[in-house]
Amino acid sequence: MRVTQFSVKEKYRYQGGFDSYLESEATPGALPIGQNSPQKPPLGLYAEKLSGTAFTAPRHENKQTWLYRILPSCSHPPFTELPAESTPESLTGGKLHYIPNQLRWDPFDHASSKATDFVSGLHLLAGAGDPTLKQGLGIYIYAAAKSMDEHSAFYSSDGDLLLVPQEGALDIRTEFGWLLVRPMEICVIPRGVRYQVRLADENQPARGYALELYQGHFLLPELGPIGSNGLANARDFQAPVASFSEDFGATAFDGSTSYTVTAKFNNTLFTTTQPHTPFDVVAWHGNYYPYKYDLGRFNTIGSISYDHPDPSIFTVLTAPSDHVGTAIADFVIFPPRWLVGEDTFRPPWYHRNTMSEFMGLIQGGYDAKKGGSGGFVPGGASLHNVMSGHGPDADSYEGARNAELKPAKVGDGSCAFMFESCFMVGVTEWGLKRCQKVQEAYSEHSWGRVKVHWGRKGGDSKGHLLE
């Protein structure tokens, strides 16, 4: 069955499709007919446009949605920058350290305090570029012990956020409606969309990974000679249906209720308090919206003759750069799959890459790395930066080199993933030191015992000399 069997039951309805033009109304008649901004929108609502691209972006790239809401999102007092002591340094990152060493982390800690919610539990681990120039990306670890306050919301002006839960299901309320996002699902929340992250089970802390895309948006990869179907199919992506609250005063500023909105703006947090809910969108239509995807539905492609293909065949989503075929960020998974290659070293080969490779493990094991203490285990991560050599550890190599080559199912009950980027990625002080999770002996344990199998003994090669 090509659907993940989740322990947390789905409780919401969704619309299907990727990059589709969708519409939804929680109250019949809330959407205007034949125009976007009538003089008096239906039901006394306000029309508000949310643009994810420039107005004049080409039609096939243009991202926008019309929202029909009880009060416009601009109806709030000015934002105030949070004082330095209230802004986690782990979120702002500070100086990035660019180093060529291979890095691996033990599983990151769960939230250290029961007062830690999704926003206060975000830690910038690595990144590149500058959100003020809309260039680059940020890689995060999140850990939350409680839901965000029901009278709060968060949004980022810096980029689209891809969430990869590893433990604990997230019950996410957005301006567009609700998303239940469980381990083995991902979701993308576009730049500027207000949302609130709750724990589906308050007794189950949440932990996971995230990538913030400072430039562009995620797309499905081109399929080329694969054909018209395969990898992540568009119909399996799910977007919310409209859902709203009516918690507001007689006017936008009458002070009868209080909601805190936190904005991330150039990796700095700002807050404002408004007397009405930000979740008051009664209807919407457009192609700029949050969505989720069940990784169990991925249609894995592989070799049925020989050799291990490039891992790009496992790409779920890509954010292309201006150079064709080169990504700002690819989201790649390594799900359960059959290996049948003849006379083939079946795990991923040894590699040096012009791209940076950040890997995490959602569940289970990974066929090219050993688990256990000091290994690559769920909740941990690794980073192999630009041109940093990497590949199977010594034990995994010897096992695969000597394995009986019969059809084999690998990865049952497991799923690793990779954020791959054309950028050289820097690591924060939190990621290198303060998290205290770096495996200092990673290189030695992985490749310090790699054996010499060279068969020719003695002498030097003379192949460079003319006879």
Short mmCIF file of C-alpha atoms in Angstrom, two decimals:
data_model
loop_
_atom_site.label_atom_id
_atom_site.label_comp_id
_atom_site.label_asym_id
_atom_site.label_seq_id
_atom_site.Cartn_x
_atom_site.Cartn_y
_atom_site.Cartn_z
CA MET A 1 0.00 0.00 0.00
CA ARG A 2 1.54 3.28 -1.14
CA VAL A 3 0.35 5.34 1.83
CA THR A 4 2.15 5.67 5.16
CA GLN A 5 0.29 3.99 8.01
CA PHE A 6 0.31 6.76 10.60
CA SER A 7 -0.20 6.26 14.32
CA VAL A 8 -1.95 9.66 14.49
CA LYS A 9 -5.20 9.59 12.54
CA GLU A 10 -5.94 12.28 9.97
CA LYS A 11 -8.67 14.68 11.06
CA TYR A 12 -8.88 17.32 8.31
CA ARG A 13 -10.14 17.54 4.76
CA TYR A 14 -7.81 18.80 2.03
CA GLN A 15 -7.65 19.86 -1.60
CA GLY A 16 -5.32 17.94 -3.90
CA GLY A 17 -2.70 19.12 -6.38
CA PHE A 18 0.71 20.78 -6.61
CA ASP A 19 1.02 24.35 -7.92
CA SER A 20 -2.66 24.20 -8.80
CA TYR A 21 -5.04 27.14 -8.82
CA LEU A 22 -7.35 26.29 -5.93
CA GLU A 23 -10.24 27.95 -4.15
CA SER A 24 -12.02 27.31 -0.88
CA GLU A 25 -14.75 28.97 1.14
CA ALA A 26 -15.75 28.11 4.69
CA THR A 27 -19.05 29.95 4.30
CA PRO A 28 -21.04 29.60 1.07
CA GLY A 29 -21.10 32.78 -0.98
CA ALA A 30 -17.90 34.24 0.51
CA LEU A 31 -16.01 34.14 -2.81
CA PRO A 32 -16.88 36.91 -5.27
CA ILE A 33 -17.98 35.79 -8.72
CA GLY A 34 -16.20 37.02 -11.83
CA GLN A 35 -13.83 39.48 -10.13
CA ASN A 36 -11.29 39.65 -7.31
CA SER A 37 -11.96 42.96 -5.57
CA PRO A 38 -15.55 44.16 -5.80
CA GLN A 39 -16.55 47.47 -4.24
CA LYS A 40 -18.25 45.55 -1.46
CA PRO A 41 -16.99 41.97 -1.18
CA PRO A 42 -19.57 39.35 -0.15
CA LEU A 43 -20.59 39.06 3.52
CA GLY A 44 -18.88 42.31 4.46
CA LEU A 45 -15.40 40.81 4.07
CA TYR A 46 -12.18 42.55 3.08
CA ALA A 47 -10.34 41.49 -0.07
CA GLU A 48 -6.58 41.17 0.40
CA LYS A 49 -4.02 39.99 -2.12
CA LEU A 50 -1.01 37.92 -1.01
CA SER A 51 1.79 37.98 -3.61
CA GLY A 52 4.59 35.41 -3.54
CA THR A 53 6.27 36.78 -6.68
CA ALA A 54 6.53 40.13 -8.40
CA PHE A 55 3.37 41.22 -10.20
CA THR A 56 5.09 40.89 -13.57
CA ALA A 57 6.70 37.47 -13.01
CA PRO A 58 6.02 35.17 -15.99
CA ARG A 59 2.65 33.50 -15.83
CA HIS A 60 4.11 30.02 -15.23
CA GLU A 61 6.08 31.37 -12.23
CA ASN A 62 3.54 33.83 -10.83
CA LYS A 63 2.39 33.07 -7.27
CA GLN A 64 -0.56 34.88 -5.73
CA THR A 65 -3.69 34.29 -3.69
CA TRP A 66 -6.72 36.43 -2.94
CA LEU A 67 -7.90 36.25 0.68
CA TYR A 68 -11.38 37.27 1.86
CA ARG A 69 -11.15 38.02 5.54
CA ILE A 70 -13.00 39.70 8.39
CA LEU A 71 -10.25 42.28 8.98
CA PRO A 72 -7.20 43.04 6.83
CA SER A 73 -3.82 41.81 8.05
CA CYS A 74 -2.45 45.38 8.21
CA SER A 75 -4.79 46.27 11.09
CA HIS A 76 -2.27 46.04 13.93
CA PRO A 77 -0.01 48.41 15.89
CA PRO A 78 3.65 48.74 14.77
CA PHE A 79 6.00 45.80 15.28
CA THR A 80 8.66 46.09 17.95
CA GLU A 81 11.99 44.29 17.76
CA LEU A 82 12.38 41.77 20.52
CA PRO A 83 15.23 42.66 22.88
CA ALA A 84 18.41 40.68 22.37
CA GLU A 85 17.91 38.69 25.56
CA SER A 86 14.47 37.59 24.30
CA THR A 87 15.66 36.53 20.84
CA PRO A 88 17.33 33.12 20.81
CA GLU A 89 20.87 33.46 19.44
CA SER A 90 20.37 29.97 18.10
CA LEU A 91 17.69 31.43 15.79
CA THR A 92 19.62 34.47 14.58
CA GLY A 93 22.72 32.35 14.07
CA GLY A 94 25.47 34.94 14.44
CA LYS A 95 28.68 34.20 12.55
CA LEU A 96 28.71 31.25 10.16
CA HIS A 97 31.79 29.04 10.12
CA TYR A 98 32.78 27.70 6.71
CA ILE A 99 34.92 24.59 7.11
CA PRO A 100 35.80 21.67 4.78
CA ASN A 101 35.52 18.96 7.44
CA GLN A 102 32.86 16.29 7.29
CA LEU A 103 30.43 16.81 10.17
CA ARG A 104 27.97 14.52 11.89
CA TRP A 105 25.70 15.19 14.85
CA ASP A 106 24.19 12.89 17.45
CA PRO A 107 20.40 13.21 17.82
CA PHE A 108 19.56 16.76 18.83
CA ASP A 109 18.03 17.31 22.24
CA HIS A 110 14.34 17.61 22.83
CA ALA A 111 13.19 20.92 24.24
CA SER A 112 15.01 21.59 27.50
CA SER A 113 12.05 23.46 29.00
CA LYS A 114 8.35 22.66 29.06
CA ALA A 115 7.83 26.32 28.14
CA THR A 116 9.54 25.86 24.75
CA ASP A 117 7.22 26.12 21.76
CA PHE A 118 7.97 25.89 18.04
CA VAL A 119 9.27 29.46 17.68
CA SER A 120 11.46 29.47 20.79
CA GLY A 121 12.66 25.97 19.87
CA LEU A 122 13.95 26.87 16.38
CA HIS A 123 17.75 26.58 16.08
CA LEU A 124 19.62 27.75 13.00
CA LEU A 125 22.19 25.02 12.35
CA ALA A 126 23.67 26.08 9.04
CA GLY A 127 23.04 28.35 6.10
CA ALA A 128 24.29 30.45 3.23
CA GLY A 129 23.39 33.73 1.60
CA ASP A 130 21.38 36.69 2.80
CA PRO A 131 17.60 36.92 3.25
CA THR A 132 17.72 40.70 2.65
CA LEU A 133 18.90 39.97 -0.89
CA LYS A 134 16.56 36.97 -1.23
CA GLN A 135 19.54 34.71 -1.85
CA GLY A 136 20.41 31.46 -0.10
CA LEU A 137 18.88 29.27 2.56
CA GLY A 138 18.87 28.38 6.25
CA ILE A 139 18.85 24.89 7.78
CA TYR A 140 17.14 24.51 11.16
CA ILE A 141 16.53 22.03 13.91
CA TYR A 142 13.32 22.51 15.88
CA ALA A 143 12.27 21.08 19.24
CA ALA A 144 9.02 21.94 21.00
CA ALA A 145 7.58 20.77 24.32
CA LYS A 146 4.28 22.62 24.04
CA SER A 147 1.91 24.19 21.58
CA MET A 148 2.15 27.82 20.64
CA ASP A 149 -0.34 29.92 22.60
CA GLU A 150 -3.74 29.84 20.93
CA HIS A 151 -3.67 33.64 20.84
CA SER A 152 -0.41 33.78 18.88
CA ALA A 153 0.84 33.50 15.31
CA PHE A 154 4.18 33.46 13.55
CA TYR A 155 5.34 34.25 10.05
CA SER A 156 8.62 34.71 8.22
CA SER A 157 9.40 37.41 5.68
CA ASP A 158 12.70 35.67 4.96
CA GLY A 159 11.49 32.72 2.91
CA ASP A 160 9.39 29.60 2.38
CA LEU A 161 9.78 27.05 5.19
CA LEU A 162 9.99 23.30 4.50
CA LEU A 163 9.27 21.28 7.66
CA VAL A 164 10.41 17.65 8.10
CA PRO A 165 8.99 16.25 11.38
CA GLN A 166 11.07 13.50 12.98
CA GLU A 167 9.17 12.97 16.26
CA GLY A 168 5.75 14.20 17.24
CA ALA A 169 2.90 15.22 14.93
CA LEU A 170 2.31 18.94 14.32
CA ASP A 171 -1.19 20.42 14.20
CA ILE A 172 -0.62 23.57 12.17
CA ARG A 173 -3.19 26.31 11.86
CA THR A 174 -2.60 28.68 8.95
CA GLU A 175 -4.52 31.60 7.51
CA PHE A 176 -5.66 29.18 4.78
CA GLY A 177 -6.85 26.41 7.10
CA TRP A 178 -5.43 23.46 9.04
CA LEU A 179 -2.67 20.94 8.26
CA LEU A 180 -1.89 17.85 10.33
CA VAL A 181 1.77 17.06 9.64
CA ARG A 182 3.16 13.81 11.03
CA PRO A 183 6.59 12.15 10.85
CA MET A 184 6.92 10.79 7.28
CA GLU A 185 5.01 13.82 6.03
CA ILE A 186 6.48 17.19 5.07
CA CYS A 187 4.89 20.58 4.69
CA VAL A 188 5.82 23.88 3.07
CA ILE A 189 4.62 27.19 4.51
CA PRO A 190 5.19 30.06 2.07
CA ARG A 191 6.87 33.34 2.93
CA GLY A 192 4.51 35.72 4.73
CA VAL A 193 1.79 33.21 5.67
CA ARG A 194 0.79 33.47 9.31
CA TYR A 195 0.58 30.19 11.20
CA GLN A 196 0.47 28.60 14.61
CA VAL A 197 2.15 25.29 15.47
CA ARG A 198 0.40 23.10 18.01
CA LEU A 199 1.39 19.65 19.19
CA ALA A 200 -1.09 17.00 18.13
CA ASP A 201 -0.40 15.31 21.47
CA GLU A 202 0.68 17.61 24.32
CA ASN A 203 2.32 14.60 25.98
CA GLN A 204 4.50 13.95 22.91
CA PRO A 205 7.27 16.54 22.37
CA ALA A 206 8.09 17.39 18.78
CA ARG A 207 11.45 17.43 17.04
CA GLY A 208 12.46 17.77 13.42
CA TYR A 209 14.33 19.53 10.67
CA ALA A 210 13.53 22.56 8.53
CA LEU A 211 14.89 24.39 5.52
CA GLU A 212 14.08 28.02 4.85
CA LEU A 213 14.36 28.98 1.21
CA TYR A 214 15.40 32.63 0.87
CA GLN A 215 14.96 32.71 -2.91
CA GLY A 216 12.34 31.30 -5.23
CA HIS A 217 9.90 28.52 -4.43
CA PHE A 218 9.89 24.73 -4.47
CA LEU A 219 8.85 22.96 -7.66
CA LEU A 220 8.46 19.36 -8.72
CA PRO A 221 11.61 18.24 -10.57
CA GLU A 222 11.48 17.76 -14.32
CA LEU A 223 11.03 14.10 -15.24
CA GLY A 224 12.83 14.08 -18.59
CA PRO A 225 12.98 10.58 -20.12
CA ILE A 226 11.27 9.10 -17.04
CA GLY A 227 8.10 10.30 -18.72
CA SER A 228 4.90 11.88 -17.46
CA ASN A 229 4.63 10.12 -14.08
CA GLY A 230 6.99 9.19 -11.28
CA LEU A 231 8.81 10.50 -8.22
CA ALA A 232 6.38 12.76 -6.29
CA ASN A 233 3.09 12.93 -8.18
CA ALA A 234 1.25 16.24 -8.17
CA ARG A 235 -2.08 14.73 -7.13
CA ASP A 236 -0.63 13.53 -3.81
CA PHE A 237 0.08 17.02 -2.44
CA GLN A 238 -2.59 18.37 -0.10
CA ALA A 239 -3.62 21.94 0.62
CA PRO A 240 -5.96 23.13 3.41
CA VAL A 241 -9.58 24.11 3.09
CA ALA A 242 -10.69 27.45 4.46
CA SER A 243 -11.33 27.65 8.21
CA PHE A 244 -11.71 30.78 10.31
CA SER A 245 -12.37 32.20 13.76
CA GLU A 246 -14.60 35.13 14.71
CA ASP A 247 -12.59 36.40 17.69
CA PHE A 248 -12.51 40.16 17.15
CA GLY A 249 -13.78 43.39 18.63
CA ALA A 250 -16.18 45.91 17.19
CA THR A 251 -13.24 47.71 15.54
CA ALA A 252 -9.70 46.69 14.68
CA PHE A 253 -8.22 48.36 17.77
CA ASP A 254 -10.89 48.21 20.46
CA GLY A 255 -8.66 46.09 22.72
CA SER A 256 -11.30 43.54 23.75
CA THR A 257 -9.08 40.62 22.69
CA SER A 258 -5.33 40.21 22.35
CA TYR A 259 -3.27 38.23 19.80
CA THR A 260 0.52 38.28 19.57
CA VAL A 261 1.99 38.09 16.06
CA THR A 262 5.72 37.37 15.78
CA ALA A 263 7.53 38.17 12.55
CA LYS A 264 10.92 36.84 11.46
CA PHE A 265 12.52 39.59 9.40
CA ASN A 266 16.17 39.25 8.35
CA ASN A 267 16.62 36.54 11.01
CA THR A 268 15.44 38.98 13.68
CA LEU A 269 12.21 38.62 15.63
CA PHE A 270 9.62 41.40 15.89
CA THR A 271 6.26 41.29 17.67
CA THR A 272 3.01 43.15 17.74
CA THR A 273 -0.20 42.66 19.72
CA GLN A 274 -3.48 43.06 17.89
CA PRO A 275 -7.03 42.85 19.24
CA HIS A 276 -8.31 40.34 16.68
CA THR A 277 -7.42 36.89 15.42
CA PRO A 278 -5.13 36.62 12.39
CA PHE A 279 -7.01 33.44 11.43
CA ASP A 280 -10.08 35.14 10.00
CA VAL A 281 -9.86 34.17 6.31
CA VAL A 282 -13.33 32.98 5.31
CA ALA A 283 -12.43 32.19 1.69
CA TRP A 284 -9.47 32.23 -0.68
CA HIS A 285 -8.45 31.45 -4.24
CA GLY A 286 -5.01 31.27 -5.83
CA ASN A 287 -1.83 29.22 -6.24
CA TYR A 288 0.20 30.52 -3.26
CA TYR A 289 -0.71 28.41 -0.25
CA PRO A 290 0.74 25.96 2.31
CA TYR A 291 0.71 22.26 1.48
CA LYS A 292 1.81 18.86 2.78
CA TYR A 293 2.94 15.55 1.28
CA ASP A 294 3.11 11.94 2.49
CA LEU A 295 6.63 10.63 1.73
CA GLY A 296 5.23 7.09 1.59
CA ARG A 297 3.61 7.99 -1.74
CA PHE A 298 6.94 8.70 -3.44
CA ASN A 299 7.43 6.62 -6.58
CA THR A 300 11.05 5.49 -6.30
CA ILE A 301 13.05 5.07 -9.49
CA GLY A 302 16.19 2.92 -9.71
CA SER A 303 18.46 0.83 -11.93
CA ILE A 304 17.27 -2.59 -13.10
CA SER A 305 20.60 -3.48 -14.74
CA TYR A 306 23.80 -2.19 -13.15
CA ASP A 307 25.34 0.70 -11.16
CA HIS A 308 23.74 3.00 -8.61
CA PRO A 309 22.25 6.06 -10.36
CA ASP A 310 22.82 9.58 -9.08
CA PRO A 311 20.73 10.36 -5.98
CA SER A 312 18.91 13.06 -7.96
CA ILE A 313 16.48 10.27 -8.92
CA PHE A 314 15.16 10.55 -5.34
CA THR A 315 14.29 14.28 -5.56
CA VAL A 316 10.89 15.17 -4.09
CA LEU A 317 11.08 18.95 -4.46
CA THR A 318 13.58 21.31 -6.06
CA ALA A 319 14.19 25.05 -5.84
CA PRO A 320 16.08 25.86 -9.03
CA SER A 321 18.76 28.51 -9.39
CA ASP A 322 19.20 30.68 -12.49
CA HIS A 323 21.49 27.94 -13.89
CA VAL A 324 19.48 25.11 -15.41
CA GLY A 325 19.85 21.85 -13.51
CA THR A 326 21.50 23.44 -10.47
CA ALA A 327 19.40 23.88 -7.33
CA ILE A 328 19.40 26.40 -4.54
CA ALA A 329 17.97 23.46 -2.62
CA ASP A 330 16.82 19.96 -3.49
CA PHE A 331 14.82 17.89 -1.02
CA VAL A 332 15.79 14.26 -1.59
CA ILE A 333 14.65 11.12 0.27
CA PHE A 334 16.00 7.57 0.55
CA PRO A 335 12.87 5.49 1.18
CA PRO A 336 12.41 1.70 1.18
CA ARG A 337 13.35 0.35 -2.25
CA TRP A 338 14.47 -2.74 -4.15
CA LEU A 339 18.10 -3.13 -5.29
CA VAL A 340 18.72 -5.56 -8.14
CA GLY A 341 21.89 -4.28 -9.87
CA GLU A 342 24.17 -6.99 -11.26
CA ASP A 343 27.91 -6.89 -10.45
CA THR A 344 27.20 -3.58 -8.69
CA PHE A 345 28.28 -1.88 -5.49
CA ARG A 346 24.75 -1.11 -4.38
CA PRO A 347 25.00 1.57 -1.67
CA PRO A 348 25.76 5.16 -2.75
CA TRP A 349 29.34 5.37 -3.94
CA TYR A 350 32.24 7.44 -2.59
CA HIS A 351 31.82 11.00 -3.69
CA ARG A 352 33.10 14.56 -3.82
CA ASN A 353 30.44 17.04 -4.86
CA THR A 354 30.31 20.65 -6.01
CA MET A 355 27.01 20.73 -4.09
CA SER A 356 26.67 20.69 -0.29
CA GLU A 357 24.85 17.69 1.21
CA PHE A 358 23.02 17.91 4.54
CA MET A 359 21.40 14.64 5.63
CA GLY A 360 18.95 13.74 8.36
CA LEU A 361 17.26 10.51 9.39
CA ILE A 362 13.52 10.44 10.12
CA GLN A 363 13.32 6.80 11.15
CA GLY A 364 15.11 3.47 10.85
CA GLY A 365 18.63 3.13 9.44
CA TYR A 366 20.55 4.16 6.34
CA ASP A 367 22.21 1.53 4.16
CA ALA A 368 25.52 3.42 3.70
CA LYS A 369 26.06 4.32 7.38
CA LYS A 370 26.01 2.29 10.55
CA GLY A 371 23.66 3.26 13.36
CA GLY A 372 24.05 2.83 17.09
CA SER A 373 26.10 4.96 19.44
CA GLY A 374 28.27 7.38 17.50
CA GLY A 375 26.55 6.49 14.22
CA PHE A 376 23.94 8.01 11.94
CA VAL A 377 20.67 7.62 13.84
CA PRO A 378 17.18 9.18 13.79
CA GLY A 379 17.16 12.77 15.00
CA GLY A 380 20.82 13.26 14.07
CA ALA A 381 22.35 14.78 10.96
CA SER A 382 25.46 15.07 8.80
CA LEU A 383 26.93 17.76 6.55
CA HIS A 384 29.33 17.10 3.69
CA ASN A 385 30.20 20.51 2.31
CA VAL A 386 31.44 21.48 -1.13
CA MET A 387 34.10 18.98 -2.29
CA SER A 388 34.32 17.25 1.11
CA GLY A 389 34.85 13.54 0.43
CA HIS A 390 32.24 11.16 1.82
CA GLY A 391 30.70 7.75 1.28
CA PRO A 392 30.01 4.44 3.01
CA ASP A 393 31.83 3.81 6.28
CA ALA A 394 34.35 0.98 6.35
CA ASP A 395 31.96 -1.67 7.71
CA SER A 396 29.19 -0.75 5.27
CA TYR A 397 31.64 -0.85 2.37
CA GLU A 398 33.01 -4.28 3.28
CA GLY A 399 29.51 -5.62 3.76
CA ALA A 400 28.33 -4.37 0.38
CA ARG A 401 31.56 -5.43 -1.37
CA ASN A 402 31.12 -9.00 -0.23
CA ALA A 403 27.33 -9.27 -0.30
CA GLU A 404 25.53 -11.93 -2.30
CA LEU A 405 23.97 -10.02 -5.18
CA LYS A 406 20.39 -11.15 -5.18
CA PRO A 407 17.32 -8.89 -5.27
CA ALA A 408 17.17 -7.15 -1.90
CA LYS A 409 14.71 -4.80 -0.26
CA VAL A 410 16.57 -2.10 1.68
CA GLY A 411 15.28 0.56 3.99
CA ASP A 412 12.17 -1.19 5.30
CA GLY A 413 10.83 1.00 8.10
CA SER A 414 13.39 3.72 7.40
CA CYS A 415 13.64 7.05 5.63
CA ALA A 416 16.69 9.28 5.34
CA PHE A 417 16.60 12.62 3.53
CA MET A 418 18.99 15.18 2.10
CA PHE A 419 18.95 18.93 1.64
CA GLU A 420 21.34 19.45 -1.28
CA SER A 421 22.44 22.95 -2.26
CA CYS A 422 24.73 24.63 -4.77
CA PHE A 423 25.92 26.91 -1.94
CA MET A 424 28.90 26.41 0.32
CA VAL A 425 27.14 26.06 3.66
CA GLY A 426 28.35 27.69 6.87
CA VAL A 427 27.65 26.27 10.33
CA THR A 428 26.53 28.37 13.29
CA GLU A 429 28.24 28.55 16.66
CA TRP A 430 25.27 26.65 18.07
CA GLY A 431 25.72 23.93 15.47
CA LEU A 432 29.47 23.57 16.01
CA LYS A 433 29.71 23.96 19.77
CA ARG A 434 26.75 24.94 21.89
CA CYS A 435 24.47 22.09 20.88
CA GLN A 436 27.24 19.70 22.03
CA LYS A 437 26.18 17.07 19.50
CA VAL A 438 29.07 17.08 17.03
CA GLN A 439 30.69 13.65 16.70
CA GLU A 440 34.33 14.65 16.98
CA ALA A 441 35.58 11.24 15.80
CA TYR A 442 33.19 11.00 12.82
CA SER A 443 35.90 10.85 10.14
CA GLU A 444 38.08 8.41 12.06
CA HIS A 445 35.21 6.06 12.91
CA SER A 446 33.82 6.15 9.38
CA TRP A 447 36.90 5.95 7.17
CA GLY A 448 39.88 5.43 9.48
CA ARG A 449 39.66 1.67 8.97
CA VAL A 450 39.07 1.63 5.21
CA LYS A 451 41.13 -1.27 3.86
CA VAL A 452 43.58 -1.31 0.97
CA HIS A 453 42.35 -3.80 -1.65
CA TRP A 454 44.90 -2.81 -4.26
CA GLY A 455 46.01 -6.05 -5.91
CA ARG A 456 49.34 -5.13 -7.51
CA LYS A 457 52.19 -5.26 -5.04
CA GLY A 458 55.55 -3.50 -5.27
CA GLY A 459 57.06 -0.92 -7.60
CA ASP A 460 55.81 2.37 -8.95
CA SER A 461 53.64 2.97 -11.96
CA LYS A 462 55.62 3.75 -15.13
CA GLY A 463 52.53 4.53 -17.15
CA HIS A 464 53.39 8.22 -17.27
CA LEU A 465 56.65 7.56 -19.21
CA LEU A 466 57.01 7.26 -22.96
CA GLU A 467 58.65 3.98 -24.00
#
